[in-house]
GROMACS .gro file of C-alpha atoms in nm:
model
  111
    1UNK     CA    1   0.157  -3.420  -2.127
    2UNK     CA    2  -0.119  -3.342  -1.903
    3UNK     CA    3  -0.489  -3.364  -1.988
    4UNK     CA    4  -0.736  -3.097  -1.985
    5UNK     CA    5  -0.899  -3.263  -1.627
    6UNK     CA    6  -0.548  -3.263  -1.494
    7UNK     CA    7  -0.485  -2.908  -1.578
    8UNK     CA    8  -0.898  -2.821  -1.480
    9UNK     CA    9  -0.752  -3.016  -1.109
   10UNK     CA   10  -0.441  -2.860  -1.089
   11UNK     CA   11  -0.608  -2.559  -1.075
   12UNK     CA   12  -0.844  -2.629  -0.806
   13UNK     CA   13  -0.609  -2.771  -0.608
   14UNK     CA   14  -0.383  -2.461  -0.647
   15UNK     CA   15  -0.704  -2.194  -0.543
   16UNK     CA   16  -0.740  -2.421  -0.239
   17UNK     CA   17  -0.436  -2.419  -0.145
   18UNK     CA   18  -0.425  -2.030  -0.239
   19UNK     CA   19  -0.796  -1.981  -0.009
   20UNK     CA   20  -0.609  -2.141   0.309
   21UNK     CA   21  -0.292  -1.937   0.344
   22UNK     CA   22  -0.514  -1.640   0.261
   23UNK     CA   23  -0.690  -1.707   0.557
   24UNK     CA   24  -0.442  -1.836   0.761
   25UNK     CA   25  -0.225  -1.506   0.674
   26UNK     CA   26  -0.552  -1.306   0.728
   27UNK     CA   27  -0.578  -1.478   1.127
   28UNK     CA   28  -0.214  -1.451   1.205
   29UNK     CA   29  -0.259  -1.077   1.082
   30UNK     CA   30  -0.478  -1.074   1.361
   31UNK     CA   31  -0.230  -1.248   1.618
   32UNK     CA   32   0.068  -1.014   1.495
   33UNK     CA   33  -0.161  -0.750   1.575
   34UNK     CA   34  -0.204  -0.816   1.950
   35UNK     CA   35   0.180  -0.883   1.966
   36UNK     CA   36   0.281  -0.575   1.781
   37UNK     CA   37   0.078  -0.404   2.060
   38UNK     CA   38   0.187  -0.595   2.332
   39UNK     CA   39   0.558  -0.543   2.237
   40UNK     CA   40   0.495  -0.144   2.163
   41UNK     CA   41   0.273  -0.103   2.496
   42UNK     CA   42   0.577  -0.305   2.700
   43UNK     CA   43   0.866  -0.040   2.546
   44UNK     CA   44   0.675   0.236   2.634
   45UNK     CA   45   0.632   0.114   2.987
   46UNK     CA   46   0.979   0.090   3.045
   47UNK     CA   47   1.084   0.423   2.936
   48UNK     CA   48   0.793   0.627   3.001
   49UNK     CA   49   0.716   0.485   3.368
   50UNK     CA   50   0.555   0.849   3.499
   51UNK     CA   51   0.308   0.746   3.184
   52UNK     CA   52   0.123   0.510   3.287
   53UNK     CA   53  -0.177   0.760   3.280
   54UNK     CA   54  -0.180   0.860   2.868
   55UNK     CA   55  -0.165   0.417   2.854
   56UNK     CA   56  -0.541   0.377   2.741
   57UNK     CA   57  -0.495   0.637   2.472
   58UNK     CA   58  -0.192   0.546   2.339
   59UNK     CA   59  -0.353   0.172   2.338
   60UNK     CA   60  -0.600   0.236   2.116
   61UNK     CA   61  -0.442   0.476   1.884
   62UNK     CA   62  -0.212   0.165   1.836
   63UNK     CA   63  -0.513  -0.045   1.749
   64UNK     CA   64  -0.645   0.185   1.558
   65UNK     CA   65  -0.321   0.261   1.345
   66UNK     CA   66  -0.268  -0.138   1.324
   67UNK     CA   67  -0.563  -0.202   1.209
   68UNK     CA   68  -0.587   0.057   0.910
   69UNK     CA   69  -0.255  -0.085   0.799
   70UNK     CA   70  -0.364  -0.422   0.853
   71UNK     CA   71  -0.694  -0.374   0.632
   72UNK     CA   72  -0.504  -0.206   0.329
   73UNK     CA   73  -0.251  -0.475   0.331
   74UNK     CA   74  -0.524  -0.778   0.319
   75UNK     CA   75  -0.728  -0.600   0.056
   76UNK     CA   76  -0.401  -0.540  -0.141
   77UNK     CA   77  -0.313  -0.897  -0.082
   78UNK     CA   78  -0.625  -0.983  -0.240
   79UNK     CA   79  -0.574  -0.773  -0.520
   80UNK     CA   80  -0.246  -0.896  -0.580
   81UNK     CA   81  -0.297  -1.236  -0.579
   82UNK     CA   82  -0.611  -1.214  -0.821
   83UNK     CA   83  -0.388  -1.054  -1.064
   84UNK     CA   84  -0.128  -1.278  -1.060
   85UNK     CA   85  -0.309  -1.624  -0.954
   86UNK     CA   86  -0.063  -1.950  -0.983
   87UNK     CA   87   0.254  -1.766  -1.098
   88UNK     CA   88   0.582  -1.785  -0.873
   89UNK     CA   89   0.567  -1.423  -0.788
   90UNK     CA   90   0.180  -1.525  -0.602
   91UNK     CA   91   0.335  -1.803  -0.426
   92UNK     CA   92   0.651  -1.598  -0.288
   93UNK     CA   93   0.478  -1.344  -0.175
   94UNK     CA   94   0.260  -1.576   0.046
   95UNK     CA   95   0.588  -1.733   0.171
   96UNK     CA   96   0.742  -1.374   0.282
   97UNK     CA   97   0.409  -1.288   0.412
   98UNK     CA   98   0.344  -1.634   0.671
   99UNK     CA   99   0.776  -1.568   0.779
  100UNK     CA  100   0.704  -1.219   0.897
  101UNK     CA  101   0.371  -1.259   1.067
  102UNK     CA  102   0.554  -1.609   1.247
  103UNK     CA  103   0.843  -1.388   1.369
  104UNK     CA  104   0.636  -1.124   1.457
  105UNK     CA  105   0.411  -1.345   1.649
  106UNK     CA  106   0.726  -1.538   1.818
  107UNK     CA  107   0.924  -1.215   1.887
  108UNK     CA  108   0.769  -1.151   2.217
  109UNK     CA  109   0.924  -1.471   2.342
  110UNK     CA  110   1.265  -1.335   2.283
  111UNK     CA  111   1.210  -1.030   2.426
   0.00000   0.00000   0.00000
C-alpha cells in the first residue's frame, strides 16, 4: 500500500513527465511542419514544372493552413490531457501523437 507522499510523488513525477512530451510533441509539431511543406512543395514541383511562378503563394498558403491546424490540435491536446490527466487514455494518446510526428519528420528520407 502506498503512502499519501508516495501517491503526492507519483503524481509529480507523472505531470513532469506529462510537461516534457507536451513540449517535445509541441517542437516536433513544429519540425513536421517544415517537412509536411517540404514534401507538399517537392510533389508539386514535379508535376506542375511550368509552376514554378504561383511557388511563393502556394508556400505560404501551406504555412498558413499548417499552422491553423497545428494550433487547434495543441490547444485541443491541452484540453484533452487536463481532462483526463494520468489515465491510460492520456498516456496513449501521447504515444500515437510522438509516432506520427517521428514518421512524419523521417518520411522525407524515404522519399
Amino acid at each position: 500500500m502506498q503512502t499519501l507522499e508516495q501517491q503526492r510523488q507519483q503524481t509529480k513525477t507523472a505531470a513532469i513527465v506529462a510537461s516534457v512530451l507536451w513540449v517535445l510533441t509541441t517542437i516536433l509539431g513544429i519540425f513536421t511542419i517544415i517537412y509536411t511543406r517540404l514534401i507538399i512543395l517537392r510533389t508539386y514541383i514535379r508535376f506542375v514544372p511550368d509552376g514554378a511562378n504561383a511557388l511563393s503563394l502556394f508556400n505560404i498558403i501551406i504555412v498558413l493552413v499548417m499552422a491553423a491546424f497545428f494550433i487547434a490540435i495543441v490547444i485541443g491536446g491541452v484540453e484533452y490531457h487536463r481532462t483526463r490527466y494520468g489515465s491510460p487514455q492520456s498516456w496513449r494518446v501521447f504515444a500515437t501523437v510522438l509516432a506520427l510526428e517521428i514518421g512524419i519528420v523521417l518520411l522525407p528520407l524515404f522519399l
